[in-house]
CSV table of N, CA and C in Angstrom, one decimal:
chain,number,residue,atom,x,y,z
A,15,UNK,N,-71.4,28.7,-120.5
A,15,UNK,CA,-70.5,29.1,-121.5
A,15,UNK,C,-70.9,28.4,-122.8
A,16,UNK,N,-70.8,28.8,-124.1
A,16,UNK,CA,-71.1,28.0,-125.4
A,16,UNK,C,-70.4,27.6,-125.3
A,17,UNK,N,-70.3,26.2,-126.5
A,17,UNK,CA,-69.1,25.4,-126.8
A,17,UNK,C,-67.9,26.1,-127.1
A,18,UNK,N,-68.0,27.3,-128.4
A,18,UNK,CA,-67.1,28.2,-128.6
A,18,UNK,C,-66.1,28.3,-127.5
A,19,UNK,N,-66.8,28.9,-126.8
A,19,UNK,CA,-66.3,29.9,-125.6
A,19,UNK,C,-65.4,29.2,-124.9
A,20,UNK,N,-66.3,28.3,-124.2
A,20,UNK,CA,-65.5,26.9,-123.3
A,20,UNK,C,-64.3,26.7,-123.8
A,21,UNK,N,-64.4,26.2,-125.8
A,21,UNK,CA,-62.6,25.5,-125.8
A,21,UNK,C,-61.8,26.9,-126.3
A,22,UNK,N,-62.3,28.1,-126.2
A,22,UNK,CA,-61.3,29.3,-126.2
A,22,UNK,C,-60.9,29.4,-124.7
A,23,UNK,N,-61.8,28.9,-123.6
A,23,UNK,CA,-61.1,29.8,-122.1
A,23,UNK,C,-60.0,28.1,-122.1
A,24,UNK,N,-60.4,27.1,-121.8
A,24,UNK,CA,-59.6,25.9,-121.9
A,24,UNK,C,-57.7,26.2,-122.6
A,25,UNK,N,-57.9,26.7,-123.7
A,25,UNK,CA,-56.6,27.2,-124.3
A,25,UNK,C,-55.5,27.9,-123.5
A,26,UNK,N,-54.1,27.2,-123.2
A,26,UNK,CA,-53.5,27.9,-123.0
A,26,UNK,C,-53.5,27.6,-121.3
A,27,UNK,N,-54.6,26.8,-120.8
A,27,UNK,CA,-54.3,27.3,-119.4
A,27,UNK,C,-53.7,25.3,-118.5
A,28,UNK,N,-53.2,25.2,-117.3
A,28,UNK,CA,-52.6,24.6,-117.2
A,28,UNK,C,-53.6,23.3,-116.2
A,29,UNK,N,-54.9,23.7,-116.2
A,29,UNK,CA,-56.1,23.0,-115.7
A,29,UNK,C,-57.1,23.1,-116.7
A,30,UNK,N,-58.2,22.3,-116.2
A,30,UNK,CA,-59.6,23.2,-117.1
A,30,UNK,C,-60.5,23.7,-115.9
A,31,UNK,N,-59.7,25.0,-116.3
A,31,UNK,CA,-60.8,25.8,-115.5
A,31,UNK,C,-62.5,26.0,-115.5
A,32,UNK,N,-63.0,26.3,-117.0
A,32,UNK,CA,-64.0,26.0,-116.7
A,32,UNK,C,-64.7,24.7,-116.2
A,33,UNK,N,-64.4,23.8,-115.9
A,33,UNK,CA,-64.7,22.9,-115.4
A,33,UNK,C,-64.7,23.0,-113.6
A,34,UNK,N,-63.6,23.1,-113.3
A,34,UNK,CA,-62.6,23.5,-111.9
A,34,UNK,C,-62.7,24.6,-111.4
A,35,UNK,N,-62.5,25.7,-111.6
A,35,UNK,CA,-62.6,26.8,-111.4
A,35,UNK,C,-63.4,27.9,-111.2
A,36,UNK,N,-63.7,28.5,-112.6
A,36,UNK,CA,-65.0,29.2,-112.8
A,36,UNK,C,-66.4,29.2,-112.4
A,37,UNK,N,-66.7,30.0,-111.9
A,37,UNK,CA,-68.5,30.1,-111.0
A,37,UNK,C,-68.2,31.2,-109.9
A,38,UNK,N,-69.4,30.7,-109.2
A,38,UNK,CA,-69.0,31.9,-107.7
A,38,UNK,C,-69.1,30.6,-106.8
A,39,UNK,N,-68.3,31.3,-105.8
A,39,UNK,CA,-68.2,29.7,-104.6
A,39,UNK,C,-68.7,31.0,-103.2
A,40,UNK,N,-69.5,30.1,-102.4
A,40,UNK,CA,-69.8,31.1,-101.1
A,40,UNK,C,-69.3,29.9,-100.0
A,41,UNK,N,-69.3,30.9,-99.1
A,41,UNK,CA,-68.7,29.9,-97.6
A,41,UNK,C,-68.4,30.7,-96.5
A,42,UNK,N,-68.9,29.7,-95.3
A,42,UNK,CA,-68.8,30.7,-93.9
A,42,UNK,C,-67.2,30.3,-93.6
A,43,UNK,N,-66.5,30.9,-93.3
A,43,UNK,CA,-64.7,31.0,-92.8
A,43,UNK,C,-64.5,31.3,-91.8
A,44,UNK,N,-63.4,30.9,-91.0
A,44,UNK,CA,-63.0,31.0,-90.0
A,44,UNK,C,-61.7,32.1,-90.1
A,45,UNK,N,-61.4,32.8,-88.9
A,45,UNK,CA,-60.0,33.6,-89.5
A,45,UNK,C,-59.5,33.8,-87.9
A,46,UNK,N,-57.7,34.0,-87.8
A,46,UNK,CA,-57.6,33.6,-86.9
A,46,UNK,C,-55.9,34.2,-86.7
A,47,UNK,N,-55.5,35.4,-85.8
A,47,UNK,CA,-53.9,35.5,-86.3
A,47,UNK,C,-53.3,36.1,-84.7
A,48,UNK,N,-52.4,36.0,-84.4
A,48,UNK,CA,-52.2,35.9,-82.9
A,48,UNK,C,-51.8,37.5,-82.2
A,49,UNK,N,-52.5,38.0,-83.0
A,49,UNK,CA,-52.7,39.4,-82.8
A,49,UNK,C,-54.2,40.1,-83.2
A,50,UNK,N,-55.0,39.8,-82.9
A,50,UNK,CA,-56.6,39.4,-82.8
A,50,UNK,C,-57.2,38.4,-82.5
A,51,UNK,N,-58.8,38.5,-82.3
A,51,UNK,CA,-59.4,37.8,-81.3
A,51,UNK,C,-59.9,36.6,-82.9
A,52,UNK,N,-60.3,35.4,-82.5
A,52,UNK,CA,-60.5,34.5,-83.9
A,52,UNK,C,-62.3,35.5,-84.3
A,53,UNK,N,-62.4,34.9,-85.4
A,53,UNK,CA,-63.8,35.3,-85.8
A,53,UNK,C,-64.2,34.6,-87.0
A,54,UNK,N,-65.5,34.5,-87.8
A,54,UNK,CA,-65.7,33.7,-88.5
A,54,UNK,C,-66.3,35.1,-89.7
A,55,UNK,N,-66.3,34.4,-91.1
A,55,UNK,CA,-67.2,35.7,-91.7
A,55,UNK,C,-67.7,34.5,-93.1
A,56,UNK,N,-68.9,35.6,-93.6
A,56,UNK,CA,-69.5,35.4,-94.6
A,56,UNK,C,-68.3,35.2,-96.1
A,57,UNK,N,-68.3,34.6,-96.5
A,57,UNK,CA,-67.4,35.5,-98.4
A,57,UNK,C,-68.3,34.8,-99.6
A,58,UNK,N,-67.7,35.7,-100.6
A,58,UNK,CA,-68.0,34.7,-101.8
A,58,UNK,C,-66.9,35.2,-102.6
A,59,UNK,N,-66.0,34.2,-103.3
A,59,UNK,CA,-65.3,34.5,-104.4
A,59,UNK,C,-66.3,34.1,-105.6
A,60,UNK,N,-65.6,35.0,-106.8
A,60,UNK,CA,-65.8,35.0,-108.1
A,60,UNK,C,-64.9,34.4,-109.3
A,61,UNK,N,-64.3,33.7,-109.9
A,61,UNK,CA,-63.6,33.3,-110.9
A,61,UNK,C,-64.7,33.4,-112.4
A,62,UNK,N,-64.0,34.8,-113.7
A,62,UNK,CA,-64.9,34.1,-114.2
A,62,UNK,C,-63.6,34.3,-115.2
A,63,UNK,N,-63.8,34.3,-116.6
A,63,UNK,CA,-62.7,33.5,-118.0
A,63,UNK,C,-62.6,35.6,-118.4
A,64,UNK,N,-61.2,35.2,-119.0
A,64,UNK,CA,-60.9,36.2,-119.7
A,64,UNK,C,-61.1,36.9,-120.6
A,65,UNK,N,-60.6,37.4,-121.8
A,65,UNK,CA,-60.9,37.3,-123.4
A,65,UNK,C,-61.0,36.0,-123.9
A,66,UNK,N,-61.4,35.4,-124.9
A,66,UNK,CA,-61.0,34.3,-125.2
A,66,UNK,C,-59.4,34.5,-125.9
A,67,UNK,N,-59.2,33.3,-125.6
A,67,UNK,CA,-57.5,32.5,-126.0
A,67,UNK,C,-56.4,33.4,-124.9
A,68,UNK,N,-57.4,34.1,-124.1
A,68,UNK,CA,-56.3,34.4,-123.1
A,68,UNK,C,-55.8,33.9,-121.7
A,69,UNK,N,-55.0,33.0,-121.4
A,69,UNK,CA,-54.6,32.3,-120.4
A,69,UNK,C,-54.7,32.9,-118.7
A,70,UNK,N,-55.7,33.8,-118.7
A,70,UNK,CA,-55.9,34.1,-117.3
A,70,UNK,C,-57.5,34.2,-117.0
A,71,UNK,N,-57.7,34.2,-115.8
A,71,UNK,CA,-59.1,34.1,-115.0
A,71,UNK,C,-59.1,35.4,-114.1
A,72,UNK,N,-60.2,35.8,-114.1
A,72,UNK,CA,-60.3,37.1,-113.2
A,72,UNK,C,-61.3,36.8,-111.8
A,73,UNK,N,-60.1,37.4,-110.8
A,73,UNK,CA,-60.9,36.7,-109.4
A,73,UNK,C,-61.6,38.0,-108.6
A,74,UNK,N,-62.3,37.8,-107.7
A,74,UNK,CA,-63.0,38.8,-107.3
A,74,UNK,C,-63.3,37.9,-105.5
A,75,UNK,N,-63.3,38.5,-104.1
A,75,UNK,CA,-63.4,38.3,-103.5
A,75,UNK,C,-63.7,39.4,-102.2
A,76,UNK,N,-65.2,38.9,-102.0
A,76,UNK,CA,-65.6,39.8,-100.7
A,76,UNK,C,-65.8,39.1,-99.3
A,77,UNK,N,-65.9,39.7,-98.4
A,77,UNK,CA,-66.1,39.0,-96.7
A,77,UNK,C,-67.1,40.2,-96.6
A,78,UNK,N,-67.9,39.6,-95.2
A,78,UNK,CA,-68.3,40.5,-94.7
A,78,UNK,C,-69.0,39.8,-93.4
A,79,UNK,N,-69.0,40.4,-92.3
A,79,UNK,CA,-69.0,40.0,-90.9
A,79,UNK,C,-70.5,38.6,-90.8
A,80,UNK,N,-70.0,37.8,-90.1
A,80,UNK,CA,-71.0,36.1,-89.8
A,80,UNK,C,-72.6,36.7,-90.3
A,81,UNK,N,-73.0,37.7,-89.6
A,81,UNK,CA,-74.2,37.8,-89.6
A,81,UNK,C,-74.8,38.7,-91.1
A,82,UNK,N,-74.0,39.1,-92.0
A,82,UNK,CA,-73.8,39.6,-92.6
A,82,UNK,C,-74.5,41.6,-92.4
A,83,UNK,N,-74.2,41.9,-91.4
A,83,UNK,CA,-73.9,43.2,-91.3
A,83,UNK,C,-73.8,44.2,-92.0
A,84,UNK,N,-72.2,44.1,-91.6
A,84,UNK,CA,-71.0,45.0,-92.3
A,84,UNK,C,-69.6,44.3,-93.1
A,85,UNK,N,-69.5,44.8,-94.6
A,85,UNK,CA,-68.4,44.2,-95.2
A,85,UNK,C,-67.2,43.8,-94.2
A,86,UNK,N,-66.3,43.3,-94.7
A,86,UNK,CA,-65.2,43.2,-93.7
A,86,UNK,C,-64.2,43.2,-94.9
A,87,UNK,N,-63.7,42.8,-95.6
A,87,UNK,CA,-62.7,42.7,-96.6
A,87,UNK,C,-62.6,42.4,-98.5
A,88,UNK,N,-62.0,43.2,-99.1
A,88,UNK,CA,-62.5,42.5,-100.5
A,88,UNK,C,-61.1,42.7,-101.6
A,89,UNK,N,-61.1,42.1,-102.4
A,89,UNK,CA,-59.9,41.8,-102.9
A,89,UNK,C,-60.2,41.4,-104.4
A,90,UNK,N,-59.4,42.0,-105.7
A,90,UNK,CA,-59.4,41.6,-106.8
A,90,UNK,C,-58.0,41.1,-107.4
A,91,UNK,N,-58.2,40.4,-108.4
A,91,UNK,CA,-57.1,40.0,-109.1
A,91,UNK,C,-57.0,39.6,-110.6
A,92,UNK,N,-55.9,38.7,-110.6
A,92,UNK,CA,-55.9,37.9,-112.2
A,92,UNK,C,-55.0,36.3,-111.7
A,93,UNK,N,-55.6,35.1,-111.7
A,93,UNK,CA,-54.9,34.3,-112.0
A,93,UNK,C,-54.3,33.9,-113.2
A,94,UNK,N,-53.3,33.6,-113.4
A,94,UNK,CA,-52.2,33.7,-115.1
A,94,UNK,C,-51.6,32.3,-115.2
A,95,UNK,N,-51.9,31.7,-115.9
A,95,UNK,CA,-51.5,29.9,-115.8
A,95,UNK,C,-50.5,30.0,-117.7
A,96,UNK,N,-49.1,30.3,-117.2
A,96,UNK,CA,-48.2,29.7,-118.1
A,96,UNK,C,-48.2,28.8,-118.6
A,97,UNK,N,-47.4,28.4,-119.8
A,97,UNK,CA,-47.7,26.7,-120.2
A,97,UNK,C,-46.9,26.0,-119.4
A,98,UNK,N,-46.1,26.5,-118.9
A,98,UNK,CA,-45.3,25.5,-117.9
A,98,UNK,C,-45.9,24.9,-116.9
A,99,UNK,N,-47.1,25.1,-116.6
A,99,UNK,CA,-47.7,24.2,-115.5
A,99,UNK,C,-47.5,25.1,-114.0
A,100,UNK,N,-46.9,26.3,-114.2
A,100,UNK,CA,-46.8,27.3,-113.0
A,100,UNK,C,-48.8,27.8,-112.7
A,101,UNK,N,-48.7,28.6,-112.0
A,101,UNK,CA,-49.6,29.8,-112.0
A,101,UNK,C,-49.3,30.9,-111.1
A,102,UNK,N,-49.9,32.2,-111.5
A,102,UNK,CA,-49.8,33.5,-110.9
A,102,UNK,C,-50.9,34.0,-110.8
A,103,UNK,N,-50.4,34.4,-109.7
A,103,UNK,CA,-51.7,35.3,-108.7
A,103,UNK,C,-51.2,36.7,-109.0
A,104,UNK,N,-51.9,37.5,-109.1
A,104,UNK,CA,-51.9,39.2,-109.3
A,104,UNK,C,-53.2,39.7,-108.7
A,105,UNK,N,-53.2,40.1,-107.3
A,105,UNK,CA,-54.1,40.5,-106.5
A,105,UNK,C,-53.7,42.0,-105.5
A,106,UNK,N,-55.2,42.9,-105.8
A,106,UNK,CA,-54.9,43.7,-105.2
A,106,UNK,C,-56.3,44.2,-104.1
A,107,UNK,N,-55.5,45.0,-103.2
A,107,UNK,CA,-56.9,45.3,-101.7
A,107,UNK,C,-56.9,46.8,-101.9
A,108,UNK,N,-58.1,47.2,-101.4
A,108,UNK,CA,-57.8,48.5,-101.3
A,108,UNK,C,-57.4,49.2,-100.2
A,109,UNK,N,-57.0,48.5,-99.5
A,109,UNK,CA,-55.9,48.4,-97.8
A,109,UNK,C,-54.6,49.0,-98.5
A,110,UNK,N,-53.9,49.0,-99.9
A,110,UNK,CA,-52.9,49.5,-100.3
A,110,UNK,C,-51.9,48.8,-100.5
A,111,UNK,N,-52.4,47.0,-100.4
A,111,UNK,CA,-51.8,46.0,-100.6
A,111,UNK,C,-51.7,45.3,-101.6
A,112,UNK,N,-50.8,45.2,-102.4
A,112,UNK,CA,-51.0,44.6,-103.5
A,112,UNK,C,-49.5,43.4,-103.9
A,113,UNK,N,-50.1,42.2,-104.1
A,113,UNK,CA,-49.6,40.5,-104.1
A,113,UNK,C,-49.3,40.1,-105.2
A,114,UNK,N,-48.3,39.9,-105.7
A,114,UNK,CA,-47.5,39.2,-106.9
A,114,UNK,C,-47.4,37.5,-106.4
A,115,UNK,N,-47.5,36.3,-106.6
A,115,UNK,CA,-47.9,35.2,-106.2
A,115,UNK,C,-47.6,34.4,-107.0
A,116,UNK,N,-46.8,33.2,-106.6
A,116,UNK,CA,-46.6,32.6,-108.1
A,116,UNK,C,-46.3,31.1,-107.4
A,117,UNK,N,-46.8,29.6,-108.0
A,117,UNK,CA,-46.6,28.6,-107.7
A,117,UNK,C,-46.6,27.6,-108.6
A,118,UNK,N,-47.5,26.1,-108.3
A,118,UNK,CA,-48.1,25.6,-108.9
A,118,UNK,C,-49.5,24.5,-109.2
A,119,UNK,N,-49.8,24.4,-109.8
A,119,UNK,CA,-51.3,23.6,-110.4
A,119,UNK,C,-51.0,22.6,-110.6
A,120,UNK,N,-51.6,21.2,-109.0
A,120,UNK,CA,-51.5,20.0,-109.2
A,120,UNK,C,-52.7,19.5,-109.4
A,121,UNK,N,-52.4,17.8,-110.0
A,121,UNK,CA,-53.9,17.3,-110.4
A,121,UNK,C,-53.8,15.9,-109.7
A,122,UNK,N,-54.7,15.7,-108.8
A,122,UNK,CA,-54.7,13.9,-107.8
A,122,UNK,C,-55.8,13.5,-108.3
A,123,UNK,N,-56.7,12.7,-109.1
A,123,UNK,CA,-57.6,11.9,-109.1
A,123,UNK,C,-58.7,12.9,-109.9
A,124,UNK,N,-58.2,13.9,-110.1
A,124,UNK,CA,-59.2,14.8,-111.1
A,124,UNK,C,-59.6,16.2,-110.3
A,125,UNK,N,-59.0,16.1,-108.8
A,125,UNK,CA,-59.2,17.2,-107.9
A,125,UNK,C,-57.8,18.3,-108.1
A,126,UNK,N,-57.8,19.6,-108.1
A,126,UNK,CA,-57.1,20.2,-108.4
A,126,UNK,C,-56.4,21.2,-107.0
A,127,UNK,N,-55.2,21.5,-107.0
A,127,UNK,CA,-54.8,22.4,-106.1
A,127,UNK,C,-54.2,23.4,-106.7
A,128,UNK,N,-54.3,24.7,-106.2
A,128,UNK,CA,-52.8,25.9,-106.7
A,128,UNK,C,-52.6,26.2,-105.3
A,129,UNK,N,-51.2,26.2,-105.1
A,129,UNK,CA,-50.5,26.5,-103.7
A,129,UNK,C,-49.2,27.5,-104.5
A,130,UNK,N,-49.9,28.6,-104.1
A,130,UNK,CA,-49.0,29.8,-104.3
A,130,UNK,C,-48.4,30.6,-103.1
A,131,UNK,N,-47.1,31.1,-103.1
A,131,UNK,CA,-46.6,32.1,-102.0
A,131,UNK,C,-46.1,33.0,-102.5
A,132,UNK,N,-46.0,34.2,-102.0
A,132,UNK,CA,-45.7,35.9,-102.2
A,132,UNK,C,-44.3,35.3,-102.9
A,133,UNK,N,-44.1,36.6,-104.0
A,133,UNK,CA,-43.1,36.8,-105.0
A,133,UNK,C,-42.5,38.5,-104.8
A,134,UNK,N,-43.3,39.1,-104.6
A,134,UNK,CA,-43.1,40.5,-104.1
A,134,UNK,C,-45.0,40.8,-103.7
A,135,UNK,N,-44.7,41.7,-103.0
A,135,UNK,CA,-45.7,42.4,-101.6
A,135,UNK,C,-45.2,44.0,-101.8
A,136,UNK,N,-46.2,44.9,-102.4
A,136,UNK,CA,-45.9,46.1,-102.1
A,136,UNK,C,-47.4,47.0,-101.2
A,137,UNK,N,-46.8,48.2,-101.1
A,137,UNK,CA,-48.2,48.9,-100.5
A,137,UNK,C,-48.1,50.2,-100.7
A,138,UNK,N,-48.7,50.9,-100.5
A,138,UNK,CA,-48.6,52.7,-100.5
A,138,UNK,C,-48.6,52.9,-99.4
A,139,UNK,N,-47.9,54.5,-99.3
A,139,UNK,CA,-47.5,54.7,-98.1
A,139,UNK,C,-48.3,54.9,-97.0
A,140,UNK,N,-49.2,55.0,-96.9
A,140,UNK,CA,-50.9,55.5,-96.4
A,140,UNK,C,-51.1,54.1,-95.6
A,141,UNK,N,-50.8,52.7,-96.3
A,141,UNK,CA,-51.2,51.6,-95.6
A,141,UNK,C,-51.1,51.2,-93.9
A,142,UNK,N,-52.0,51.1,-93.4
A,142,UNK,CA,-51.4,50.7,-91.7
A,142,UNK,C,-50.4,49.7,-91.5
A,143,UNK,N,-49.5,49.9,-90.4
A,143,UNK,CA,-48.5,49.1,-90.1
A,143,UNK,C,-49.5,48.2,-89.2
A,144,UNK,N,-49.1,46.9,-88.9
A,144,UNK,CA,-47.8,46.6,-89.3
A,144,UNK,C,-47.7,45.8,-91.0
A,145,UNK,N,-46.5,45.6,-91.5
A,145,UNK,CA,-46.8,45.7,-93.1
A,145,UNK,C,-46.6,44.2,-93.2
A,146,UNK,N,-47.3,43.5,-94.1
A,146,UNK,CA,-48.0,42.2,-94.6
A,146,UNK,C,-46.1,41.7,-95.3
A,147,UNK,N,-45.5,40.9,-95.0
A,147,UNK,CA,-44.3,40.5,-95.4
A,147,UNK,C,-44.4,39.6,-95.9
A,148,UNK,N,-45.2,38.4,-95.9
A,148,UNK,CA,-44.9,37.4,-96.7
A,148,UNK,C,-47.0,36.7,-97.0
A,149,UNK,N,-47.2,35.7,-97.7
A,149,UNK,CA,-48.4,35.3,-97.8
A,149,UNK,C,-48.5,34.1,-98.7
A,150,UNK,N,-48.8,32.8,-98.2
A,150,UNK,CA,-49.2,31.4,-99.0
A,150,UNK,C,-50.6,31.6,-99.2
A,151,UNK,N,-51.1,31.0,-99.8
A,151,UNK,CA,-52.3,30.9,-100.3
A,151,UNK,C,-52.1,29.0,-101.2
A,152,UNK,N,-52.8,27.9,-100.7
A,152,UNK,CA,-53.4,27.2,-101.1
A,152,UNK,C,-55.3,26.7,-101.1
A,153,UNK,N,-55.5,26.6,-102.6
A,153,UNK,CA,-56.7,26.4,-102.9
A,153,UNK,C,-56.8,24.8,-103.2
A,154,UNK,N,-58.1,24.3,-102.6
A,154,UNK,CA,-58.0,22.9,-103.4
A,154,UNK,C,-59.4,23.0,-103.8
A,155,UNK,N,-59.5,22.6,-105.1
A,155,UNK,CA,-60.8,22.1,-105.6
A,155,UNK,C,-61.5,20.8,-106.0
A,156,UNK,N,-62.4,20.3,-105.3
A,156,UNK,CA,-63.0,18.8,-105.5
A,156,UNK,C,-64.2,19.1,-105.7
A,157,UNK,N,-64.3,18.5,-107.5
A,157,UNK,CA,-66.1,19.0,-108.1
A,157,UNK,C,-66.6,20.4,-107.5
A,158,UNK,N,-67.9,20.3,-106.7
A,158,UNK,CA,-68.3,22.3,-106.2
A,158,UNK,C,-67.7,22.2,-105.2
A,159,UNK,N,-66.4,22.1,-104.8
A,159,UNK,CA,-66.2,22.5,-103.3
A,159,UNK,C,-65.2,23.0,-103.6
A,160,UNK,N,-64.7,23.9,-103.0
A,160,UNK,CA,-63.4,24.9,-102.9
A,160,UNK,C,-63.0,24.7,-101.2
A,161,UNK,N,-62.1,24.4,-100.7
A,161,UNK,CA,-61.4,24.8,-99.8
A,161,UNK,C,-60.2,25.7,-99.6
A,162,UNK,N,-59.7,26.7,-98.8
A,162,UNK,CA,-58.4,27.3,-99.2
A,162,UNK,C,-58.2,27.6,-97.5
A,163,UNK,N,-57.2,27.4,-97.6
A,163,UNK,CA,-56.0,28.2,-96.4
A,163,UNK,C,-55.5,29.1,-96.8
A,164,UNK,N,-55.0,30.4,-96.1
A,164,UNK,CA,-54.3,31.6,-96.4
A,164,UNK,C,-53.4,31.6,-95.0
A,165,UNK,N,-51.8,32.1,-95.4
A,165,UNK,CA,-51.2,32.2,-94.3
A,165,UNK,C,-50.4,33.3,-94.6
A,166,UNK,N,-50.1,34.2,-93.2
A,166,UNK,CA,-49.3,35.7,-93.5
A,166,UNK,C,-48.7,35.8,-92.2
A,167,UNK,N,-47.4,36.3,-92.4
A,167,UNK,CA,-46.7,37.1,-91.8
A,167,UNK,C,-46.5,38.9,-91.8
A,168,UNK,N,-46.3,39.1,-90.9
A,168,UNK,CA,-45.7,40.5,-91.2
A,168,UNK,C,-44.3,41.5,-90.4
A,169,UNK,N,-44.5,42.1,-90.3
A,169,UNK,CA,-43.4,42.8,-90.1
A,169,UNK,C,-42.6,41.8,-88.4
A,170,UNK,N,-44.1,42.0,-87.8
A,170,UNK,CA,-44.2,41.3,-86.0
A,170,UNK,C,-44.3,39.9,-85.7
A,171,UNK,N,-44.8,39.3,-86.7
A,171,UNK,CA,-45.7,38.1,-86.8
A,171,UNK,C,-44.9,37.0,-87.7
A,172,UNK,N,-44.2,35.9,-87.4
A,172,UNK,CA,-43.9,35.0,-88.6
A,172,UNK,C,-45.4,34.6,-89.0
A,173,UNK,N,-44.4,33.3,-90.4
A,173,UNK,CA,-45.7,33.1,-91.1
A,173,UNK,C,-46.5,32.4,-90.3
A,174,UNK,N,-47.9,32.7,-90.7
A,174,UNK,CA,-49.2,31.5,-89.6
A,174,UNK,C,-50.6,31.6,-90.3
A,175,UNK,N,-51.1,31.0,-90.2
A,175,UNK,CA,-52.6,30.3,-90.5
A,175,UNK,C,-53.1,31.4,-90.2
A,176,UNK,N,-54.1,32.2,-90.8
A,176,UNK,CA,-55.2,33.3,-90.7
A,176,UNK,C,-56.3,32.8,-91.0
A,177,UNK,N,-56.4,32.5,-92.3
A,177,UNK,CA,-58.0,32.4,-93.1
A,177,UNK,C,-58.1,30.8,-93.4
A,178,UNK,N,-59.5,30.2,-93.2
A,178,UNK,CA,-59.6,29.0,-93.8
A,178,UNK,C,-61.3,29.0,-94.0
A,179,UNK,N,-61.6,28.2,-95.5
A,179,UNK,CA,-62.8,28.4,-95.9
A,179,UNK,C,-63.4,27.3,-96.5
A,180,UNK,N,-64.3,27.0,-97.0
A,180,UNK,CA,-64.8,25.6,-97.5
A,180,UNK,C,-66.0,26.2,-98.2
A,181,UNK,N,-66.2,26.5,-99.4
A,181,UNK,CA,-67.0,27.1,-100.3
A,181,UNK,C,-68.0,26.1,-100.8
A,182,UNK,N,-69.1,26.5,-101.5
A,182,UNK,CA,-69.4,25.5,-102.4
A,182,UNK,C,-69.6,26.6,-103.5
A,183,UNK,N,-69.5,25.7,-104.8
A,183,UNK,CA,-70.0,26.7,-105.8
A,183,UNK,C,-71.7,26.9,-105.9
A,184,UNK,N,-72.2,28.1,-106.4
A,184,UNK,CA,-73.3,28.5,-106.5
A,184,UNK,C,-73.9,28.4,-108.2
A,185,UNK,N,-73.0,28.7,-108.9
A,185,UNK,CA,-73.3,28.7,-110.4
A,185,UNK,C,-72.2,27.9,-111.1
């Protein structure tokens, strides 16, 4: 990013993302829910900056099976960091699922976390049951490493541990 750029995406937001954030991070994951067998898969998220002076980040996230095959899952969004030190997740699947998310952005020693959980969960009517009722999502970032847990419940299932990943960034 130019200098410019950098203290336009910096503005407004409740980390510094380009520092923290921003790049593509890849990593092999484990996934795991007591209504399927465990399995591991390929992903890479994307974080990259907004408009400038605008307080969100645009995420992008694909899987696709260990050996890299066949895709398995992919998901877009918008992270939204208020000045209050909150942040929001606005993510959607083309499963018919789509995540309103909202928590907050802590800072320990220069490492950063967002631990966000479902705010509203909708779907179209088309989507397979059983239906996704609730979902956490914590991310921790230390320098290139990204780790995150994802946990879901659904209609059958309280909440529980599914997804867990350990990225490194690439760019």
């Amino acid at each position: 990013l130019t200098t410019k750029r950098r203290k336009n995406v910096e503005r407004g937001f409740a980390m510094p993302v380009n520092k923290i954030i921003l790049g593509k991070w890849s990593g092999l994951g484990t996934g795991s829910y007591p209504t399927m067998e465990s399995f591991r898969y390929k992903e890479t998220l994307e974080f990259t900056s907004g408009p400038p002076s605008k307080p969100f980040v645009h995420y992008s996230q694909k899987t696709w099976k260990e050996d890299g095959s066949a895709p398995l899952h992919t998901e877009c969004g918008y992270l939204r960091f208020p000045p209050n030190g909150t942040v929001e997740f606005i993510l959607t699947q083309p499963t018919g699922l789509s995540e309103h998310d909202e928590g907050r952005v802590e800072e320990k020693d220069g490492d950063y976390s967002i631990d966000v959980a479902s705010k509203n969960i909708s779907r179209v009517s088309s989507a397979k049951a059983p239906a996704v009722t609730e979902i956490r999502r914590v991310y921790k970032f230390s320098g290139d490493i990204l780790e995150y847990s994802i946990y879901m419940a659904t209609e059958r299932t309280p909440l529980t541990l599914h997804l867990q990943n350990t990225l490194k960034r690439e760019e």
